[in-house]
PDB file of C-alpha atoms in Angstrom:
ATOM      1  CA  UNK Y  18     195.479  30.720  78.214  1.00  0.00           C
ATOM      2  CA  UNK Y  19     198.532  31.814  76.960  1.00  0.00           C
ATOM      3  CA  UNK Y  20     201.092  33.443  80.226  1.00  0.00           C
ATOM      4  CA  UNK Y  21     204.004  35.543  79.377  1.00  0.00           C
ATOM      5  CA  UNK Y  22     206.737  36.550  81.831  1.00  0.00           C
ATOM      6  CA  UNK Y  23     207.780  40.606  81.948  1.00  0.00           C
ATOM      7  CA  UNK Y  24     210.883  41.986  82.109  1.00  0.00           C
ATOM      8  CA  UNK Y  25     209.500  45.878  81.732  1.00  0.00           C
ATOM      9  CA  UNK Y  26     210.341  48.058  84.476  1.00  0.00           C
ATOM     10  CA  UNK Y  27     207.911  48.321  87.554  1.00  0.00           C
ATOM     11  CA  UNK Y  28     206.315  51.746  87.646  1.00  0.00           C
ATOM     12  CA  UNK Y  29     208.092  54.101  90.055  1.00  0.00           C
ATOM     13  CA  UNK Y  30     198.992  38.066 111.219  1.00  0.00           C
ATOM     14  CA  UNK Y  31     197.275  41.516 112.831  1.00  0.00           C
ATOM     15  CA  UNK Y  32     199.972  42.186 114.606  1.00  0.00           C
ATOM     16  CA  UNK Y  33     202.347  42.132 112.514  1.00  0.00           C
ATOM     17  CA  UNK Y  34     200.154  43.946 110.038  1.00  0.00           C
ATOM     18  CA  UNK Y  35     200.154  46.660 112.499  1.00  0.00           C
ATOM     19  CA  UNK Y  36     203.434  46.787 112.630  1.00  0.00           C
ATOM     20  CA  UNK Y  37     203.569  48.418 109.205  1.00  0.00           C
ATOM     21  CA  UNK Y  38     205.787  51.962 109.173  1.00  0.00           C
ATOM     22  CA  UNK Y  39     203.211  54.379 108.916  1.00  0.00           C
ATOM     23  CA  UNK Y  40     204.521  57.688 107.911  1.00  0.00           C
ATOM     24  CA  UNK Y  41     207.648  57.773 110.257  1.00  0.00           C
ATOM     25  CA  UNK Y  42     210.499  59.756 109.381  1.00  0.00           C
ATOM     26  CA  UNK Y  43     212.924  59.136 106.317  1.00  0.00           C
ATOM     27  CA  UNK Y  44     210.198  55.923 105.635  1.00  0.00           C
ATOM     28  CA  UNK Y  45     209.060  55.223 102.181  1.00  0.00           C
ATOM     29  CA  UNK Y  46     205.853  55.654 100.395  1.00  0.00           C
ATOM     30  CA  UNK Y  47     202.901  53.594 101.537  1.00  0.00           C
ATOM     31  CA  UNK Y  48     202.563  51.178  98.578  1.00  0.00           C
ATOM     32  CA  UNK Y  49     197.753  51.174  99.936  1.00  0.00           C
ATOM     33  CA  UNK Y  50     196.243  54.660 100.079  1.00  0.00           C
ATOM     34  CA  UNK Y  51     194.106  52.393 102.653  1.00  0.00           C
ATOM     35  CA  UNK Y  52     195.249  52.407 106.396  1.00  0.00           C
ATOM     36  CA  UNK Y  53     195.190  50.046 108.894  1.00  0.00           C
ATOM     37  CA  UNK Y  54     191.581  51.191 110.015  1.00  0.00           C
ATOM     38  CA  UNK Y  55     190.132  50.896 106.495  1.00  0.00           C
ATOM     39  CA  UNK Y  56     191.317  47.817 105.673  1.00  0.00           C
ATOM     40  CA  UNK Y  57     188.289  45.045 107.319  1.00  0.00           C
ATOM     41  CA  UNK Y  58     189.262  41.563 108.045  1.00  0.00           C
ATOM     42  CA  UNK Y  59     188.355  38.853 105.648  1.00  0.00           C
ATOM     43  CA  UNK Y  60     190.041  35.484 106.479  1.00  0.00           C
ATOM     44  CA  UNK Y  61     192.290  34.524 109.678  1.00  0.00           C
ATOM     45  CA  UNK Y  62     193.593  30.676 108.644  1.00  0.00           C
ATOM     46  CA  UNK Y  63     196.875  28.723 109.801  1.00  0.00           C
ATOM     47  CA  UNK Y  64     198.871  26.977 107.108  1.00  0.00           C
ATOM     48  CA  UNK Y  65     200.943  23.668 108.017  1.00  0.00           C
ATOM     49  CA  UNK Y  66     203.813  25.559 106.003  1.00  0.00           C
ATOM     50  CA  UNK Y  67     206.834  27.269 106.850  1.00  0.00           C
ATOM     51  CA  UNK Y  68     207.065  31.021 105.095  1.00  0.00           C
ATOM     52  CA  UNK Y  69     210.021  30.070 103.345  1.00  0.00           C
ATOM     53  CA  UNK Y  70     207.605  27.205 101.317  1.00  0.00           C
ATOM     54  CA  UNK Y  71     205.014  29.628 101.247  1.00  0.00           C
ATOM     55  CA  UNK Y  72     207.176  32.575  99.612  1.00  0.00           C
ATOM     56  CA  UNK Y  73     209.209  30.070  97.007  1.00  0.00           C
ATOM     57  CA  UNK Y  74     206.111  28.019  96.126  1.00  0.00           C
ATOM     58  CA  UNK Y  75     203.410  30.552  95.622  1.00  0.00           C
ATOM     59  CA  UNK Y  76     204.994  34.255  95.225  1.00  0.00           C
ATOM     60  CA  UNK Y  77     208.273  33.647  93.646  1.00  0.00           C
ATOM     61  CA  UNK Y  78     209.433  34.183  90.184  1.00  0.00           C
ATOM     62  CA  UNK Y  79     209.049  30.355  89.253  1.00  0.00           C
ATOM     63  CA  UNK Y  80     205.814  30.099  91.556  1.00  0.00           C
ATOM     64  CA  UNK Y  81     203.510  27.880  89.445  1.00  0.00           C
ATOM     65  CA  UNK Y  82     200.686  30.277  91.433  1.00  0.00           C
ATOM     66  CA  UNK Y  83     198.574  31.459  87.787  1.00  0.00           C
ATOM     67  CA  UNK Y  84     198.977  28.024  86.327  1.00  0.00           C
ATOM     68  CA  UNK Y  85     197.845  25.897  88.863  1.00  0.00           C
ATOM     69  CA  UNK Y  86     194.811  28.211  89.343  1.00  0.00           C
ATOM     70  CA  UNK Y  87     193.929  29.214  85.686  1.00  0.00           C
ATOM     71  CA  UNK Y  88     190.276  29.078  84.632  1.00  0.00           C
ATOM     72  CA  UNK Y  89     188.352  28.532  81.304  1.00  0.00           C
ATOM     73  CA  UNK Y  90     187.822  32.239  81.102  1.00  0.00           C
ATOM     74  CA  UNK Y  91     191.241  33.544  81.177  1.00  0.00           C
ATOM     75  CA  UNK Y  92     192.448  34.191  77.910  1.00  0.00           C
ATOM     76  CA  UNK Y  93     196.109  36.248  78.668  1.00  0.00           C
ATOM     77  CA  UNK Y  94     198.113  36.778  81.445  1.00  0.00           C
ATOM     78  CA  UNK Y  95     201.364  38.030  81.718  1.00  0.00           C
ATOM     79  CA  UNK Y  96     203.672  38.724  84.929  1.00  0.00           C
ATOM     80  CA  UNK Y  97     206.348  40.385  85.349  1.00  0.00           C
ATOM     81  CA  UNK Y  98     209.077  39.070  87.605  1.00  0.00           C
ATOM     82  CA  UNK Y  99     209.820  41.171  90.914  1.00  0.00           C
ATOM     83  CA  UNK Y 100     211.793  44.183  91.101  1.00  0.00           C
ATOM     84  CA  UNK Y 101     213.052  46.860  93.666  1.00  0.00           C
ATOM     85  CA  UNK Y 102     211.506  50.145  93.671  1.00  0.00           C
ATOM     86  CA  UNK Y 103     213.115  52.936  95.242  1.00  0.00           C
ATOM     87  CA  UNK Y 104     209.508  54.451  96.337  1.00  0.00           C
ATOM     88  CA  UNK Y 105     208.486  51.221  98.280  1.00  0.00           C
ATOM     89  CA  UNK Y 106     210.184  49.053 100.475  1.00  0.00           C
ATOM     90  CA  UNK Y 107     210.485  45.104  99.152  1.00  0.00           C
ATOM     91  CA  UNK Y 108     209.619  44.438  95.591  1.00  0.00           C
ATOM     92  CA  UNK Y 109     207.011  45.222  93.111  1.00  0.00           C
ATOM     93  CA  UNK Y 110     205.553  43.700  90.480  1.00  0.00           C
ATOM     94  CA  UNK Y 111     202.904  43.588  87.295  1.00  0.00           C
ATOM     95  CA  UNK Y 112     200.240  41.430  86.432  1.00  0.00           C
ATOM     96  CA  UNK Y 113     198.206  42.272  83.424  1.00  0.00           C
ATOM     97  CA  UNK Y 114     195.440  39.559  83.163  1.00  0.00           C
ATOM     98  CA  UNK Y 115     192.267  39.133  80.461  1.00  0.00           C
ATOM     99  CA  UNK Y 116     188.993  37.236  81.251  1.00  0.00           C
ATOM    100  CA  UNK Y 117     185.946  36.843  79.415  1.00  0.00           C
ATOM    101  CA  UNK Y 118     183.297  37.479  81.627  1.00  0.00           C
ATOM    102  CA  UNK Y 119     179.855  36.107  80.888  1.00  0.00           C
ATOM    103  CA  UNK Y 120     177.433  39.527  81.514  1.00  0.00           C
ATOM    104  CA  UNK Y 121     180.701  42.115  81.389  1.00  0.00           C
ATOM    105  CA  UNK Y 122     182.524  41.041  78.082  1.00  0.00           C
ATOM    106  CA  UNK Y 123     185.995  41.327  77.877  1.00  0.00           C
ATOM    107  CA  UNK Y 124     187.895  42.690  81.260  1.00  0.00           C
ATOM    108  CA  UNK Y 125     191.479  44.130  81.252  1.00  0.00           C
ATOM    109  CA  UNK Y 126     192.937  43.671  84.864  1.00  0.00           C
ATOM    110  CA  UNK Y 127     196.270  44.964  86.069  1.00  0.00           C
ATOM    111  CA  UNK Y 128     196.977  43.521  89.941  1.00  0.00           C
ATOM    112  CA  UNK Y 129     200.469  45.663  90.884  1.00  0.00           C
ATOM    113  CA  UNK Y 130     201.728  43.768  93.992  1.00  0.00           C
ATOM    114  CA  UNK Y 131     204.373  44.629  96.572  1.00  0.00           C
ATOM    115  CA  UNK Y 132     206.050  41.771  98.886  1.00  0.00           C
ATOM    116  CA  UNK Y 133     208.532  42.480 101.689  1.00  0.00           C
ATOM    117  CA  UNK Y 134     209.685  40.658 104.604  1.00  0.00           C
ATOM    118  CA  UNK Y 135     209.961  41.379 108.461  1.00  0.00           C
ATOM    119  CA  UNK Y 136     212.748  40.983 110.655  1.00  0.00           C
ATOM    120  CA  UNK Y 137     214.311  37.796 110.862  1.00  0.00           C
ATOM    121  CA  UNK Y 138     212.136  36.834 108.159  1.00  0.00           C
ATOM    122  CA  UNK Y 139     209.431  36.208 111.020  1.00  0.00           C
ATOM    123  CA  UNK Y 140     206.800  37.647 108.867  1.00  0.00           C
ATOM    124  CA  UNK Y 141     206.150  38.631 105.004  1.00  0.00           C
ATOM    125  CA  UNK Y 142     203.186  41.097 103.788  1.00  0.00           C
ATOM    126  CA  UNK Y 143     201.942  40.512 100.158  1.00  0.00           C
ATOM    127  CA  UNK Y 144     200.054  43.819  99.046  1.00  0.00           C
ATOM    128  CA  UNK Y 145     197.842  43.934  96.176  1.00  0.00           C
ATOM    129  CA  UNK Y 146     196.135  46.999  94.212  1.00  0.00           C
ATOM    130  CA  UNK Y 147     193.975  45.565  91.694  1.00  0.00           C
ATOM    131  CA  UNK Y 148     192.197  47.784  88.991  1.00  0.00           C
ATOM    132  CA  UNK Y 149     189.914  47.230  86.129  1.00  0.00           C
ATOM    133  CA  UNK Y 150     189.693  49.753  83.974  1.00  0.00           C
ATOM    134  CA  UNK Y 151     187.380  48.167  81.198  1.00  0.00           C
ATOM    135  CA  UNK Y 152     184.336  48.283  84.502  1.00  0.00           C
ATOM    136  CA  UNK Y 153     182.244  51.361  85.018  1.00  0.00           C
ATOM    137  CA  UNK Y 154     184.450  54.166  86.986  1.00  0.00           C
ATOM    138  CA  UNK Y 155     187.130  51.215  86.728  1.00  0.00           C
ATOM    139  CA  UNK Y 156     190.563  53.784  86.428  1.00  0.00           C
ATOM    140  CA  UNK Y 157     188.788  55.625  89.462  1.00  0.00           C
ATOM    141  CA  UNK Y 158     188.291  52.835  91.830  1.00  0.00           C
ATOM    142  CA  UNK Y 159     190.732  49.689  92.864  1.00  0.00           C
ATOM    143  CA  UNK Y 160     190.718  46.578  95.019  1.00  0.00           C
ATOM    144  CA  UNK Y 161     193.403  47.142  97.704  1.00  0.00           C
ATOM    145  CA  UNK Y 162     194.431  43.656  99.709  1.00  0.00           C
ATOM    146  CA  UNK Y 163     196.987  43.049 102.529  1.00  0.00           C
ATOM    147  CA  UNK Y 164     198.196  39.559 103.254  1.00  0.00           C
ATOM    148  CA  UNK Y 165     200.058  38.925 106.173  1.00  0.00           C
ATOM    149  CA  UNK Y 166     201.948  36.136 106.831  1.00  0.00           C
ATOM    150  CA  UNK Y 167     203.674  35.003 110.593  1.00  0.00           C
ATOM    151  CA  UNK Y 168     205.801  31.824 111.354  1.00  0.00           C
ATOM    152  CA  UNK Y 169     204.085  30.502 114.259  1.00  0.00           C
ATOM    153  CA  UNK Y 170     206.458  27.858 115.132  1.00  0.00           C
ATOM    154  CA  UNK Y 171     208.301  25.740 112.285  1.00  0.00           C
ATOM    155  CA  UNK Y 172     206.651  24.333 109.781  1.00  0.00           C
ATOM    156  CA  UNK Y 173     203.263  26.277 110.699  1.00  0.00           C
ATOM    157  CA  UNK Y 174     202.129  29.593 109.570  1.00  0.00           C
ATOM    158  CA  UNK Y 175     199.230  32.252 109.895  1.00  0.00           C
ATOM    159  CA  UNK Y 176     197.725  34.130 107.187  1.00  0.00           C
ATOM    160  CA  UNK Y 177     195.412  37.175 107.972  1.00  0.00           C
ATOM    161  CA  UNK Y 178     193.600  39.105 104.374  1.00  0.00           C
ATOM    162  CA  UNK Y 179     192.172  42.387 105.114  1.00  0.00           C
ATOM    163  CA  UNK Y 180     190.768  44.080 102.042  1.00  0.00           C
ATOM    164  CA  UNK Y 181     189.068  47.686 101.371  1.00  0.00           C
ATOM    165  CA  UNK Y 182     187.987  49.515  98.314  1.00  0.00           C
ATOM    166  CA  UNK Y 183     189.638  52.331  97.706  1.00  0.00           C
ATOM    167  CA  UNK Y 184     187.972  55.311  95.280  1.00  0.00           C
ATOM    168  CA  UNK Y 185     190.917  57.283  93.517  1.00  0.00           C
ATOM    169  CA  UNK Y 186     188.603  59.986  92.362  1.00  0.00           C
ATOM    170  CA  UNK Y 187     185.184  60.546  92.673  1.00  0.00           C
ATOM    171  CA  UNK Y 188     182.277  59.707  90.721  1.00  0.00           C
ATOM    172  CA  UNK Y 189     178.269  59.701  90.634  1.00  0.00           C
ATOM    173  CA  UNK Y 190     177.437  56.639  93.359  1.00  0.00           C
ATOM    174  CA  UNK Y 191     180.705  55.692  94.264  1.00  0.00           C
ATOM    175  CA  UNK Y 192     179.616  54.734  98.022  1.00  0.00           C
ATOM    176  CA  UNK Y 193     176.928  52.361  96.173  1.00  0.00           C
ATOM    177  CA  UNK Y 194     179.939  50.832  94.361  1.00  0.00           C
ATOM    178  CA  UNK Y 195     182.049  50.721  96.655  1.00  0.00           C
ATOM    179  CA  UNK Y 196     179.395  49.039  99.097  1.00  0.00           C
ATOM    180  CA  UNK Y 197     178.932  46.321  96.828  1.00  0.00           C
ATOM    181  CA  UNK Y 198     182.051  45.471  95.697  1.00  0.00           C
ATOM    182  CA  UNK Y 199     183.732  45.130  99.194  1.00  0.00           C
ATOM    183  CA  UNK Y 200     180.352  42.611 100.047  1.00  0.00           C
ATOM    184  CA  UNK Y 201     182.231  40.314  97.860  1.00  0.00           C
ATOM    185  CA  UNK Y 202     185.666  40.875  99.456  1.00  0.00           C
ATOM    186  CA  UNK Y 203     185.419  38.136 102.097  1.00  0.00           C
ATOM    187  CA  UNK Y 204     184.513  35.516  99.363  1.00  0.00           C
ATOM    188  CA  UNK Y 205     187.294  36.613  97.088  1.00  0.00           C
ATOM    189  CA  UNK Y 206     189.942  36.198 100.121  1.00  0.00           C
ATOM    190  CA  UNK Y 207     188.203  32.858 100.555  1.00  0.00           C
ATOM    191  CA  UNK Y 208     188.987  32.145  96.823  1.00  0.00           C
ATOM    192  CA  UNK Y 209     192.453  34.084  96.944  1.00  0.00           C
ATOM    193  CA  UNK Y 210     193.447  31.618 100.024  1.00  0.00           C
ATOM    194  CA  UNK Y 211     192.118  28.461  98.275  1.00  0.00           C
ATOM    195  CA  UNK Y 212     194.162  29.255  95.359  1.00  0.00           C
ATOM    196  CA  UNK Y 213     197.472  29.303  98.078  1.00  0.00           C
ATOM    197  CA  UNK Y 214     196.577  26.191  99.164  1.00  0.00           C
ATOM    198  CA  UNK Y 215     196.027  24.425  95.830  1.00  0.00           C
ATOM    199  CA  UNK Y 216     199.470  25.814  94.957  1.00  0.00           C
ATOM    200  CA  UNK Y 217     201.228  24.380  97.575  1.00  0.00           C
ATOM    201  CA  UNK Y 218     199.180  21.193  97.231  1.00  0.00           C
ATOM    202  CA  UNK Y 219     201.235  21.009  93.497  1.00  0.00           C
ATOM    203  CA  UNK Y 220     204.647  21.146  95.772  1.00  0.00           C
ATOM    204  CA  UNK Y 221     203.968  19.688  99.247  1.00  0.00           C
ATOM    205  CA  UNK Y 222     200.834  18.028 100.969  1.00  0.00           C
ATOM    206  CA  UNK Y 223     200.077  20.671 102.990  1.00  0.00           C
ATOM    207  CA  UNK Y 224     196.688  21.550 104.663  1.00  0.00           C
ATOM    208  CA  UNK Y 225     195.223  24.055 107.051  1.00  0.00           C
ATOM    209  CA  UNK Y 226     194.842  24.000 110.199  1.00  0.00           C
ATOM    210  CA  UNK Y 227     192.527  25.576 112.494  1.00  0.00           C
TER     211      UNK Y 227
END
């Protein structure tokens, strides 16, 4: 698989999830159409890591994240490095991925992701909208993904996923898709947490704890 770096422009725990600004005066855009109440829990873990680790070793711009977890079936990837966006507060960025899928064929993915941090650095959210547009309805419908992550004490972290599908427009059975595509959403924050680890494994012996 061969991974590119961008340098295009960026299109313009539970409690501290809550504590996302939701519509308050002056605020910026919400980066998920989802709210707090659509978004369902998928995975509550603890992480023998401190954020700093977890930010530098699996979300930064030299994160070895997509290498480590690569697959047979990837066949391009490229990711743009983070940016500001004056829309959204932290930073956004791009990634373009495509798989060969066994029964679907070719799949075109774009994951736009937004990362900020909480005060005192106590906390970071990593956001994810992920859309497919080569899948039936796929420019109508998208993956939406919150990952918060809270400094328990040093050294030890908690991550919480919550997930939702989110229908842009809509289209003939879109509650039947949307039904079975957010049955797979705890597995894929499973998989999406597994994939942390393995990256921090490449750094650090780290492990979690429960």
């Amino acid at each position: 698989m061969k991974i590119t770096t961008e340098n295009t422009a960026l299109p313009s725990a539970l409690e501290a999830a809550a504590h996302v600004p939701q519509g308050a005066p002056g605020a910026k855009q919400h980066f998920l159409s989802s709210n707090s109440c659509q978004l369902k829990l998928m995975l509550q873990q603890n992480i023998a890591a401190g954020l700093e680790d977890l930010f530098n070793i699996v979300y930064s711009d030299n994160s070895q994240f997509y290498e480590v977890n690569k697959s047979e079936a990837d066949i391009d990837l490229s990711v743009s490095k983070w940016q500001r966006n004056s829309s959204y507060e932290g930073c956004l960025r791009i990634i373009r991925m495509q798989t060969r899928h066994p029964r679907l064929g070719l799949l075109n993915t774009q994951d736009i992701q937004r990362y900020t941090w909480g005060p005192n650095r106590r906390w970071m959210i990593v956001e994810h909208r992920n859309m497919t547009p080569t899948l039936p309805h796929g420019s109508q419908w998208r993956v939406e993904k919150r990952c918060t992550f809270v400094e328990l004490q040093s050294g030890v972290s908690q991550v919480v996923i919550a997930a939702a599908v989110h229908v842009e427009s809509p289209f003939p059975e879109a509650d039947k898709l949307k039904e079975a595509v957010e049955s797979t959403l705890k597995e894929d924050a499973h998989t999406y947490f597994q994939a942390v680890m393995d990256t921090l494994l490449t750094v650090h012996k780290v492990k979690p704890r429960t």
